[in-house]
Amino acid sequence: MTQLRILAPVVVDFYAVPGAALRDPEAHARFWADRQPELDALLPRLTPPLPAATASPAAAALPGATASPAVAALPGATASPAAAALPTAGAPPEVALRHTRPRSSLNLYRTISEHAAERTLHVLTGRLRPEHLPAEPGDPLRAGLVEISFRLYDHGLMLLEMLAEVDPWLAGHTGRLPARLDELQARAVDLGEQTAREVVRRYLDPVLALLRDADRDEEVLLPATPADDPVTAEFGEALWVTRSLVVDPSAPGAEQMTRHWLKDVVIDDDPRPPADRLLDGEFDHLVRWLNYLFLDRTGAGGRMLPGDPFRDQWEALRYAQVFYGVLERIDARLSKILADSAAAGSRWELEQLRGQLTRLSQRAELIIMERQDLSKYLKRAVRVEMDAILDFWDYEKLLEQPVLFKTELCGRRLAELAARRTARSTMFTDLILLGIAMTSILGTALAVTEFGRAIATDPEMAAYDLGRSSLVAWVASQPADAILVTSGVVSALLVLVYLFFRRDRSG
């Protein structure tokens, strides 16, 4: 038996309020526990109707039978009687919320055979049946699906997993097995991308709408991303699609499958092909880059259930995909902020970029801390495997360090732009004050001249003058042209003094 297990990290619009679970663990757990009954009531409305070919003629003839069930499933919406009368595709999807118990920090190390952490990294799990997704007749890989599941994580990521029987795909193609495996790989990528979009649109978006509707005060979840934000185009898209082939080493063609599936995989400091080491029995699985392979010598298959031989390795792969995926998205968005900062000119644009940088920097720090915190509580076998996978991917070199560097670089760049803008504003203010000073000098000189002449010619005003001021009398005796020229010279001297001190300050 040969199976293909697909794992794809998908970008979604889900971000938890940072620190909400730590500030009030009881209220946080109560929020998630209270949502489960509401979710159980929502899921039957998300179940799609049966295709017209399998529905009864009477039900298929009902007006409005093509209405989307996802629309009716939104909070506050009610399904039409026609839509409610449609036969549905068996049992509804299953979604279970995980953060329903407050986390304790006491005596977490009760066992070494399981994870010590009481709270999972993901907030919910979902399980679908093939009939919950649009049918694709004639596709042997789609027809071979036996498992579809997803897990939702903080920081805008969902992991989609699918398990398919691929013996029908490979049957009868022994002579062209390598070409058939290449076709399988390409079809797996397409299927992963299509399924990711359908799962997010049909099931996850209504679930998130229900959760946000129950959290109007935004104490647990951050609000939805505005529709005009360019990042919304990424929601529902897979970052990549990994392909894990589960092969029975005793099956016909197993050696050829192993060698071809891993032909592009390289292991550092080992000149031998990785397939040789697998086939020689040095190890029974290889998780390196996109194409993975598990040699199933026990016949357990690829369900990765508790107790299965590759359960720990698959758990480690999940964690590695999550940490790499969320930090990769932050790295990409930081690069965009850096590019946008080169063209930002207005104060509003700078403040907007600064706010985005602050949020992304906080997310990056939280992700790095979560990995460190999780490593304390993971089962040792899982932690060793996760660290080995991330080390092979050069996680710290390619993501952690660049993200921290770009955070610092973006902060420095925005600070430079803000300082430059502040300098321009300061210079503009200085010029205004300089203009006021110049006009004040001229106005004061003219006022003193007018006052002196008024005292000299008006006996009533002279009665209040206890003594003639020689300075006022001298200014009053000067011609108006001399007053204007003198004011201009004094103003020019002030401009020279300003320019001298400004050049000294900018240097």
mmCIF file of N, CA and C in Angstrom, residues 52-157:
data_model
loop_
_atom_site.group_PDB
_atom_site.id
_atom_site.type_symbol
_atom_site.label_atom_id
_atom_site.label_comp_id
_atom_site.label_asym_id
_atom_site.label_seq_id
_atom_site.Cartn_x
_atom_site.Cartn_y
_atom_site.Cartn_z
ATOM 1 N N ALA A 52 -26.841 17.354 -7.826
ATOM 2 C CA ALA A 52 -28.179 17.145 -8.392
ATOM 3 C C ALA A 52 -28.390 15.711 -8.843
ATOM 4 N N ALA A 53 -27.282 15.043 -9.234
ATOM 5 C CA ALA A 53 -27.413 13.674 -9.727
ATOM 6 C C ALA A 53 -27.816 12.710 -8.627
ATOM 7 N N THR A 54 -27.464 13.012 -7.391
ATOM 8 C CA THR A 54 -27.772 12.110 -6.285
ATOM 9 C C THR A 54 -28.920 12.603 -5.436
ATOM 10 N N ALA A 55 -29.329 13.864 -5.612
ATOM 11 C CA ALA A 55 -30.459 14.388 -4.856
ATOM 12 C C ALA A 55 -31.766 13.911 -5.493
ATOM 13 N N SER A 56 -32.815 13.885 -4.702
ATOM 14 C CA SER A 56 -34.107 13.483 -5.238
ATOM 15 C C SER A 56 -34.597 14.530 -6.216
ATOM 16 N N PRO A 57 -35.361 14.155 -7.231
ATOM 17 C CA PRO A 57 -35.851 15.133 -8.207
ATOM 18 C C PRO A 57 -36.648 16.248 -7.565
ATOM 19 N N ALA A 58 -37.431 15.892 -6.537
ATOM 20 C CA ALA A 58 -38.237 16.931 -5.899
ATOM 21 C C ALA A 58 -37.368 17.964 -5.220
ATOM 22 N N ALA A 59 -36.331 17.474 -4.526
ATOM 23 C CA ALA A 59 -35.447 18.420 -3.843
ATOM 24 C C ALA A 59 -34.662 19.228 -4.840
ATOM 25 N N ALA A 60 -34.212 18.579 -5.952
ATOM 26 C CA ALA A 60 -33.424 19.312 -6.942
ATOM 27 C C ALA A 60 -34.260 20.370 -7.624
ATOM 28 N N ALA A 61 -35.585 20.159 -7.681
ATOM 29 C CA ALA A 61 -36.446 21.115 -8.363
ATOM 30 C C ALA A 61 -36.837 22.281 -7.494
ATOM 31 N N LEU A 62 -36.482 22.258 -6.242
ATOM 32 C CA LEU A 62 -36.870 23.346 -5.351
ATOM 33 C C LEU A 62 -36.232 24.645 -5.797
ATOM 34 N N PRO A 63 -36.989 25.748 -5.802
ATOM 35 C CA PRO A 63 -36.395 27.034 -6.166
ATOM 36 C C PRO A 63 -35.350 27.426 -5.129
ATOM 37 N N GLY A 64 -34.254 27.992 -5.615
ATOM 38 C CA GLY A 64 -33.185 28.411 -4.699
ATOM 39 C C GLY A 64 -32.288 27.296 -4.287
ATOM 40 N N ALA A 65 -32.353 26.132 -4.957
ATOM 41 C CA ALA A 65 -31.556 24.992 -4.533
ATOM 42 C C ALA A 65 -30.080 25.168 -4.760
ATOM 43 N N THR A 66 -29.684 26.191 -5.513
ATOM 44 C CA THR A 66 -28.254 26.407 -5.774
ATOM 45 C C THR A 66 -27.652 27.437 -4.845
ATOM 46 N N ALA A 67 -28.393 27.885 -3.853
ATOM 47 C CA ALA A 67 -27.855 28.887 -2.929
ATOM 48 C C ALA A 67 -26.686 28.322 -2.154
ATOM 49 N N SER A 68 -25.700 29.173 -1.896
ATOM 50 C CA SER A 68 -24.502 28.728 -1.183
ATOM 51 C C SER A 68 -24.805 28.511 0.289
ATOM 52 N N PRO A 69 -24.462 27.346 0.851
ATOM 53 C CA PRO A 69 -24.721 27.103 2.272
ATOM 54 C C PRO A 69 -23.850 27.971 3.157
ATOM 55 N N ALA A 70 -22.684 28.412 2.645
ATOM 56 C CA ALA A 70 -21.798 29.238 3.469
ATOM 57 C C ALA A 70 -22.442 30.576 3.792
ATOM 58 N N VAL A 71 -23.248 31.094 2.833
ATOM 59 C CA VAL A 71 -23.906 32.371 3.081
ATOM 60 C C VAL A 71 -24.923 32.229 4.191
ATOM 61 N N ALA A 72 -25.702 31.171 4.138
ATOM 62 C CA ALA A 72 -26.712 30.959 5.172
ATOM 63 C C ALA A 72 -26.103 30.658 6.513
ATOM 64 N N ALA A 73 -24.828 30.233 6.509
ATOM 65 C CA ALA A 73 -24.214 29.838 7.770
ATOM 66 C C ALA A 73 -23.636 30.999 8.538
ATOM 67 N N LEU A 74 -23.552 32.172 7.944
ATOM 68 C CA LEU A 74 -22.990 33.310 8.652
ATOM 69 C C LEU A 74 -23.865 33.672 9.842
ATOM 70 N N PRO A 75 -23.250 34.225 10.921
ATOM 71 C CA PRO A 75 -24.036 34.571 12.103
ATOM 72 C C PRO A 75 -25.168 35.533 11.755
ATOM 73 N N GLY A 76 -26.322 35.228 12.268
ATOM 74 C CA GLY A 76 -27.465 36.103 12.034
ATOM 75 C C GLY A 76 -28.252 35.777 10.789
ATOM 76 N N ALA A 77 -27.703 34.918 9.910
ATOM 77 C CA ALA A 77 -28.399 34.583 8.677
ATOM 78 C C ALA A 77 -29.273 33.357 8.886
ATOM 79 N N THR A 78 -30.355 33.278 8.123
ATOM 80 C CA THR A 78 -31.237 32.119 8.196
ATOM 81 C C THR A 78 -31.358 31.509 6.820
ATOM 82 N N ALA A 79 -31.312 30.207 6.767
ATOM 83 C CA ALA A 79 -31.404 29.511 5.487
ATOM 84 C C ALA A 79 -32.849 29.529 5.002
ATOM 85 N N SER A 80 -33.012 29.589 3.686
ATOM 86 C CA SER A 80 -34.352 29.545 3.113
ATOM 87 C C SER A 80 -34.931 28.138 3.266
ATOM 88 N N PRO A 81 -36.256 27.993 3.264
ATOM 89 C CA PRO A 81 -36.845 26.651 3.359
ATOM 90 C C PRO A 81 -36.385 25.741 2.225
ATOM 91 N N ALA A 82 -36.172 26.319 1.040
ATOM 92 C CA ALA A 82 -35.726 25.494 -0.088
ATOM 93 C C ALA A 82 -34.347 24.942 0.165
ATOM 94 N N ALA A 83 -33.452 25.821 0.657
ATOM 95 C CA ALA A 83 -32.091 25.362 0.937
ATOM 96 C C ALA A 83 -32.087 24.343 2.066
ATOM 97 N N ALA A 84 -32.959 24.551 3.052
ATOM 98 C CA ALA A 84 -32.995 23.612 4.173
ATOM 99 C C ALA A 84 -33.507 22.246 3.748
ATOM 100 N N ALA A 85 -34.294 22.223 2.671
ATOM 101 C CA ALA A 85 -34.865 20.956 2.232
ATOM 102 C C ALA A 85 -33.887 20.119 1.427
ATOM 103 N N LEU A 86 -32.760 20.696 1.016
ATOM 104 C CA LEU A 86 -31.807 19.947 0.214
ATOM 105 C C LEU A 86 -31.154 18.847 1.036
ATOM 106 N N PRO A 87 -30.960 17.654 0.478
ATOM 107 C CA PRO A 87 -30.229 16.618 1.200
ATOM 108 C C PRO A 87 -28.762 16.991 1.292
ATOM 109 N N THR A 88 -28.169 16.802 2.432
ATOM 110 C CA THR A 88 -26.777 17.179 2.637
ATOM 111 C C THR A 88 -25.863 15.974 2.523
ATOM 112 N N ALA A 89 -24.540 16.287 2.434
ATOM 113 C CA ALA A 89 -23.539 15.250 2.186
ATOM 114 C C ALA A 89 -23.186 14.525 3.476
ATOM 115 N N GLY A 90 -24.124 13.772 4.029
ATOM 116 C CA GLY A 90 -23.818 12.959 5.192
ATOM 117 C C GLY A 90 -23.587 13.785 6.436
ATOM 118 N N ALA A 91 -22.656 13.293 7.278
ATOM 119 C CA ALA A 91 -22.362 13.961 8.542
ATOM 120 C C ALA A 91 -21.710 15.311 8.294
ATOM 121 N N PRO A 92 -21.958 16.282 9.173
ATOM 122 C CA PRO A 92 -21.353 17.610 8.978
ATOM 123 C C PRO A 92 -19.864 17.578 9.289
ATOM 124 N N PRO A 93 -19.141 18.633 8.938
ATOM 125 C CA PRO A 93 -17.724 18.723 9.307
ATOM 126 C C PRO A 93 -17.564 18.726 10.825
ATOM 127 N N GLU A 94 -16.402 18.338 11.262
ATOM 128 C CA GLU A 94 -16.097 18.329 12.694
ATOM 129 C C GLU A 94 -15.060 19.411 12.984
ATOM 130 N N VAL A 95 -15.379 20.283 13.943
ATOM 131 C CA VAL A 95 -14.444 21.317 14.386
ATOM 132 C C VAL A 95 -14.451 21.316 15.906
ATOM 133 N N ALA A 96 -13.277 21.171 16.495
ATOM 134 C CA ALA A 96 -13.156 21.134 17.954
ATOM 135 C C ALA A 96 -12.230 22.252 18.409
ATOM 136 N N LEU A 97 -12.702 23.057 19.359
ATOM 137 C CA LEU A 97 -11.880 24.122 19.943
ATOM 138 C C LEU A 97 -10.984 23.525 21.014
ATOM 139 N N ARG A 98 -9.728 23.991 21.079
ATOM 140 C CA ARG A 98 -8.740 23.361 21.943
ATOM 141 C C ARG A 98 -8.405 24.145 23.205
ATOM 142 N N HIS A 99 -8.538 25.454 23.179
ATOM 143 C CA HIS A 99 -8.126 26.259 24.332
ATOM 144 C C HIS A 99 -9.280 26.445 25.308
ATOM 145 N N THR A 100 -9.891 25.344 25.714
ATOM 146 C CA THR A 100 -11.091 25.433 26.543
ATOM 147 C C THR A 100 -10.807 25.260 28.024
ATOM 148 N N ARG A 101 -9.549 25.053 28.392
ATOM 149 C CA ARG A 101 -9.192 24.924 29.806
ATOM 150 C C ARG A 101 -8.096 25.919 30.144
ATOM 151 N N PRO A 102 -8.183 26.561 31.302
ATOM 152 C CA PRO A 102 -7.119 27.506 31.675
ATOM 153 C C PRO A 102 -5.786 26.784 31.852
ATOM 154 N N ARG A 103 -4.755 27.440 31.408
ATOM 155 C CA ARG A 103 -3.422 26.835 31.472
ATOM 156 C C ARG A 103 -2.842 26.995 32.862
ATOM 157 N N SER A 104 -2.249 25.929 33.364
ATOM 158 C CA SER A 104 -1.589 25.956 34.667
ATOM 159 C C SER A 104 -0.081 25.960 34.466
ATOM 160 N N SER A 105 0.620 26.609 35.368
ATOM 161 C CA SER A 105 2.082 26.660 35.281
ATOM 162 C C SER A 105 2.736 25.778 36.338
ATOM 163 N N LEU A 106 1.944 24.915 36.978
ATOM 164 C CA LEU A 106 2.462 24.091 38.064
ATOM 165 C C LEU A 106 2.570 22.634 37.631
ATOM 166 N N ASN A 107 3.686 22.016 37.940
ATOM 167 C CA ASN A 107 3.929 20.588 37.731
ATOM 168 C C ASN A 107 3.492 20.128 36.336
ATOM 169 N N LEU A 108 4.110 20.726 35.329
ATOM 170 C CA LEU A 108 3.778 20.369 33.955
ATOM 171 C C LEU A 108 4.505 19.117 33.490
ATOM 172 N N TYR A 109 5.518 18.694 34.217
ATOM 173 C CA TYR A 109 6.332 17.570 33.758
ATOM 174 C C TYR A 109 5.905 16.274 34.458
ATOM 175 N N ARG A 110 4.655 15.885 34.234
ATOM 176 C CA ARG A 110 4.146 14.674 34.865
ATOM 177 C C ARG A 110 4.514 13.413 34.092
ATOM 178 N N THR A 111 4.813 13.547 32.811
ATOM 179 C CA THR A 111 5.112 12.381 31.990
ATOM 180 C C THR A 111 6.179 12.740 30.978
ATOM 181 N N ILE A 112 6.924 11.734 30.547
ATOM 182 C CA ILE A 112 7.930 11.966 29.517
ATOM 183 C C ILE A 112 7.523 11.323 28.198
ATOM 184 N N SER A 113 6.388 10.635 28.179
ATOM 185 C CA SER A 113 5.937 9.974 26.957
ATOM 186 C C SER A 113 5.003 10.849 26.140
ATOM 187 N N GLU A 114 4.534 11.975 26.695
ATOM 188 C CA GLU A 114 3.662 12.896 25.981
ATOM 189 C C GLU A 114 4.142 14.321 26.217
ATOM 190 N N HIS A 115 3.526 15.263 25.497
ATOM 191 C CA HIS A 115 3.872 16.668 25.695
ATOM 192 C C HIS A 115 3.463 17.108 27.094
ATOM 193 N N ALA A 116 4.316 17.915 27.711
ATOM 194 C CA ALA A 116 4.021 18.383 29.064
ATOM 195 C C ALA A 116 3.078 19.579 29.067
ATOM 196 N N ALA A 117 3.032 20.338 27.973
ATOM 197 C CA ALA A 117 2.182 21.521 27.931
ATOM 198 C C ALA A 117 0.714 21.113 27.939
ATOM 199 N N GLU A 118 -0.084 21.815 28.743
ATOM 200 C CA GLU A 118 -1.510 21.502 28.832
ATOM 201 C C GLU A 118 -2.308 22.099 27.679
ATOM 202 N N ARG A 119 -1.757 23.104 27.021
ATOM 203 C CA ARG A 119 -2.482 23.782 25.942
ATOM 204 C C ARG A 119 -1.743 23.580 24.633
ATOM 205 N N THR A 120 -2.487 23.219 23.605
ATOM 206 C CA THR A 120 -1.890 23.004 22.300
ATOM 207 C C THR A 120 -1.524 24.337 21.652
ATOM 208 N N LEU A 121 -0.614 24.264 20.691
ATOM 209 C CA LEU A 121 -0.243 25.472 19.956
ATOM 210 C C LEU A 121 -1.373 25.918 19.041
ATOM 211 N N HIS A 122 -2.134 24.982 18.504
ATOM 212 C CA HIS A 122 -3.257 25.332 17.632
ATOM 213 C C HIS A 122 -4.502 25.580 18.476
ATOM 214 N N VAL A 123 -5.401 26.418 17.959
ATOM 215 C CA VAL A 123 -6.600 26.791 18.708
ATOM 216 C C VAL A 123 -7.799 25.927 18.345
ATOM 217 N N LEU A 124 -7.788 25.321 17.164
ATOM 218 C CA LEU A 124 -8.885 24.430 16.798
ATOM 219 C C LEU A 124 -8.399 23.423 15.773
ATOM 220 N N THR A 125 -9.127 22.318 15.690
ATOM 221 C CA THR A 125 -8.884 21.310 14.664
ATOM 222 C C THR A 125 -10.178 21.055 13.920
ATOM 223 N N GLY A 126 -10.059 20.752 12.647
ATOM 224 C CA GLY A 126 -11.230 20.454 11.831
ATOM 225 C C GLY A 126 -10.995 19.206 11.006
ATOM 226 N N ARG A 127 -12.070 18.490 10.775
ATOM 227 C CA ARG A 127 -11.978 17.269 9.972
ATOM 228 C C ARG A 127 -13.135 17.261 8.973
ATOM 229 N N LEU A 128 -12.792 17.021 7.703
ATOM 230 C CA LEU A 128 -13.780 16.992 6.641
ATOM 231 C C LEU A 128 -13.803 15.622 5.983
ATOM 232 N N ARG A 129 -14.878 15.386 5.256
ATOM 233 C CA ARG A 129 -14.975 14.202 4.422
ATOM 234 C C ARG A 129 -14.847 14.643 2.970
ATOM 235 N N PRO A 130 -14.414 13.769 2.073
ATOM 236 C CA PRO A 130 -14.254 14.180 0.666
ATOM 237 C C PRO A 130 -15.508 14.808 0.076
ATOM 238 N N GLU A 131 -16.703 14.334 0.486
ATOM 239 C CA GLU A 131 -17.928 14.893 -0.082
ATOM 240 C C GLU A 131 -18.236 16.303 0.419
ATOM 241 N N HIS A 132 -17.488 16.784 1.405
ATOM 242 C CA HIS A 132 -17.666 18.158 1.866
ATOM 243 C C HIS A 132 -17.024 19.174 0.930
ATOM 244 N N LEU A 133 -16.281 18.705 -0.071
ATOM 245 C CA LEU A 133 -15.611 19.565 -1.039
ATOM 246 C C LEU A 133 -16.160 19.276 -2.425
ATOM 247 N N PRO A 134 -16.028 20.218 -3.353
ATOM 248 C CA PRO A 134 -16.553 19.982 -4.711
ATOM 249 C C PRO A 134 -15.945 18.739 -5.341
ATOM 250 N N ALA A 135 -16.765 17.982 -6.004
ATOM 251 C CA ALA A 135 -16.312 16.750 -6.646
ATOM 252 C C ALA A 135 -15.548 17.071 -7.925
ATOM 253 N N GLU A 136 -14.581 16.232 -8.232
ATOM 254 C CA GLU A 136 -13.805 16.350 -9.471
ATOM 255 C C GLU A 136 -13.762 14.976 -10.129
ATOM 256 N N PRO A 137 -14.767 14.651 -10.898
ATOM 257 C CA PRO A 137 -14.810 13.321 -11.527
ATOM 258 C C PRO A 137 -13.600 13.098 -12.436
ATOM 259 N N GLY A 138 -13.095 11.888 -12.424
ATOM 260 C CA GLY A 138 -11.979 11.548 -13.290
ATOM 261 C C GLY A 138 -10.619 11.824 -12.707
ATOM 262 N N ASP A 139 -10.554 12.339 -11.485
ATOM 263 C CA ASP A 139 -9.264 12.609 -10.851
ATOM 264 C C ASP A 139 -8.974 11.483 -9.867
ATOM 265 N N PRO A 140 -8.032 10.581 -10.173
ATOM 266 C CA PRO A 140 -7.783 9.447 -9.275
ATOM 267 C C PRO A 140 -7.212 9.870 -7.930
ATOM 268 N N LEU A 141 -6.449 10.957 -7.884
ATOM 269 C CA LEU A 141 -5.919 11.402 -6.601
ATOM 270 C C LEU A 141 -7.033 11.947 -5.719
ATOM 271 N N ARG A 142 -7.934 12.732 -6.306
ATOM 272 C CA ARG A 142 -9.082 13.252 -5.552
ATOM 273 C C ARG A 142 -9.989 12.116 -5.104
ATOM 274 N N ALA A 143 -10.161 11.121 -5.958
ATOM 275 C CA ALA A 143 -11.002 9.985 -5.600
ATOM 276 C C ALA A 143 -10.371 9.128 -4.515
ATOM 277 N N GLY A 144 -9.049 9.199 -4.394
ATOM 278 C CA GLY A 144 -8.363 8.387 -3.399
ATOM 279 C C GLY A 144 -8.246 9.029 -2.035
ATOM 280 N N LEU A 145 -8.794 10.220 -1.851
ATOM 281 C CA LEU A 145 -8.694 10.896 -0.556
ATOM 282 C C LEU A 145 -9.425 10.108 0.520
ATOM 283 N N VAL A 146 -8.751 9.898 1.644
ATOM 284 C CA VAL A 146 -9.371 9.213 2.773
ATOM 285 C C VAL A 146 -9.374 10.088 4.026
ATOM 286 N N GLU A 147 -8.681 11.219 3.984
ATOM 287 C CA GLU A 147 -8.630 12.081 5.166
ATOM 288 C C GLU A 147 -8.362 13.513 4.741
ATOM 289 N N ILE A 148 -9.135 14.442 5.292
ATOM 290 C CA ILE A 148 -8.918 15.877 5.099
ATOM 291 C C ILE A 148 -9.068 16.532 6.464
ATOM 292 N N SER A 149 -8.058 17.219 6.918
ATOM 293 C CA SER A 149 -8.121 17.865 8.229
ATOM 294 C C SER A 149 -7.364 19.187 8.178
ATOM 295 N N PHE A 150 -7.635 20.035 9.156
ATOM 296 C CA PHE A 150 -6.917 21.307 9.232
ATOM 297 C C PHE A 150 -6.785 21.719 10.693
ATOM 298 N N ARG A 151 -5.741 22.495 10.952
ATOM 299 C CA ARG A 151 -5.476 23.044 12.282
ATOM 300 C C ARG A 151 -5.231 24.538 12.145
ATOM 301 N N LEU A 152 -5.821 25.306 13.042
ATOM 302 C CA LEU A 152 -5.696 26.759 13.004
ATOM 303 C C LEU A 152 -4.728 27.221 14.082
ATOM 304 N N TYR A 153 -3.775 28.039 13.672
ATOM 305 C CA TYR A 153 -2.758 28.563 14.579
ATOM 306 C C TYR A 153 -2.834 30.081 14.620
ATOM 307 N N ASP A 154 -2.275 30.630 15.673
ATOM 308 C CA ASP A 154 -2.174 32.088 15.776
ATOM 309 C C ASP A 154 -1.211 32.607 14.709
ATOM 310 N N HIS A 155 -1.203 33.928 14.556
ATOM 311 C CA HIS A 155 -0.298 34.604 13.616
ATOM 312 C C HIS A 155 -0.669 34.338 12.162
ATOM 313 N N GLY A 156 -1.970 34.007 11.910
ATOM 314 C CA GLY A 156 -2.452 33.950 10.542
ATOM 315 C C GLY A 156 -2.043 32.740 9.749
ATOM 316 N N LEU A 157 -2.072 31.547 10.350
ATOM 317 C CA LEU A 157 -1.664 30.344 9.625
ATOM 318 C C LEU A 157 -2.601 29.184 9.938
#
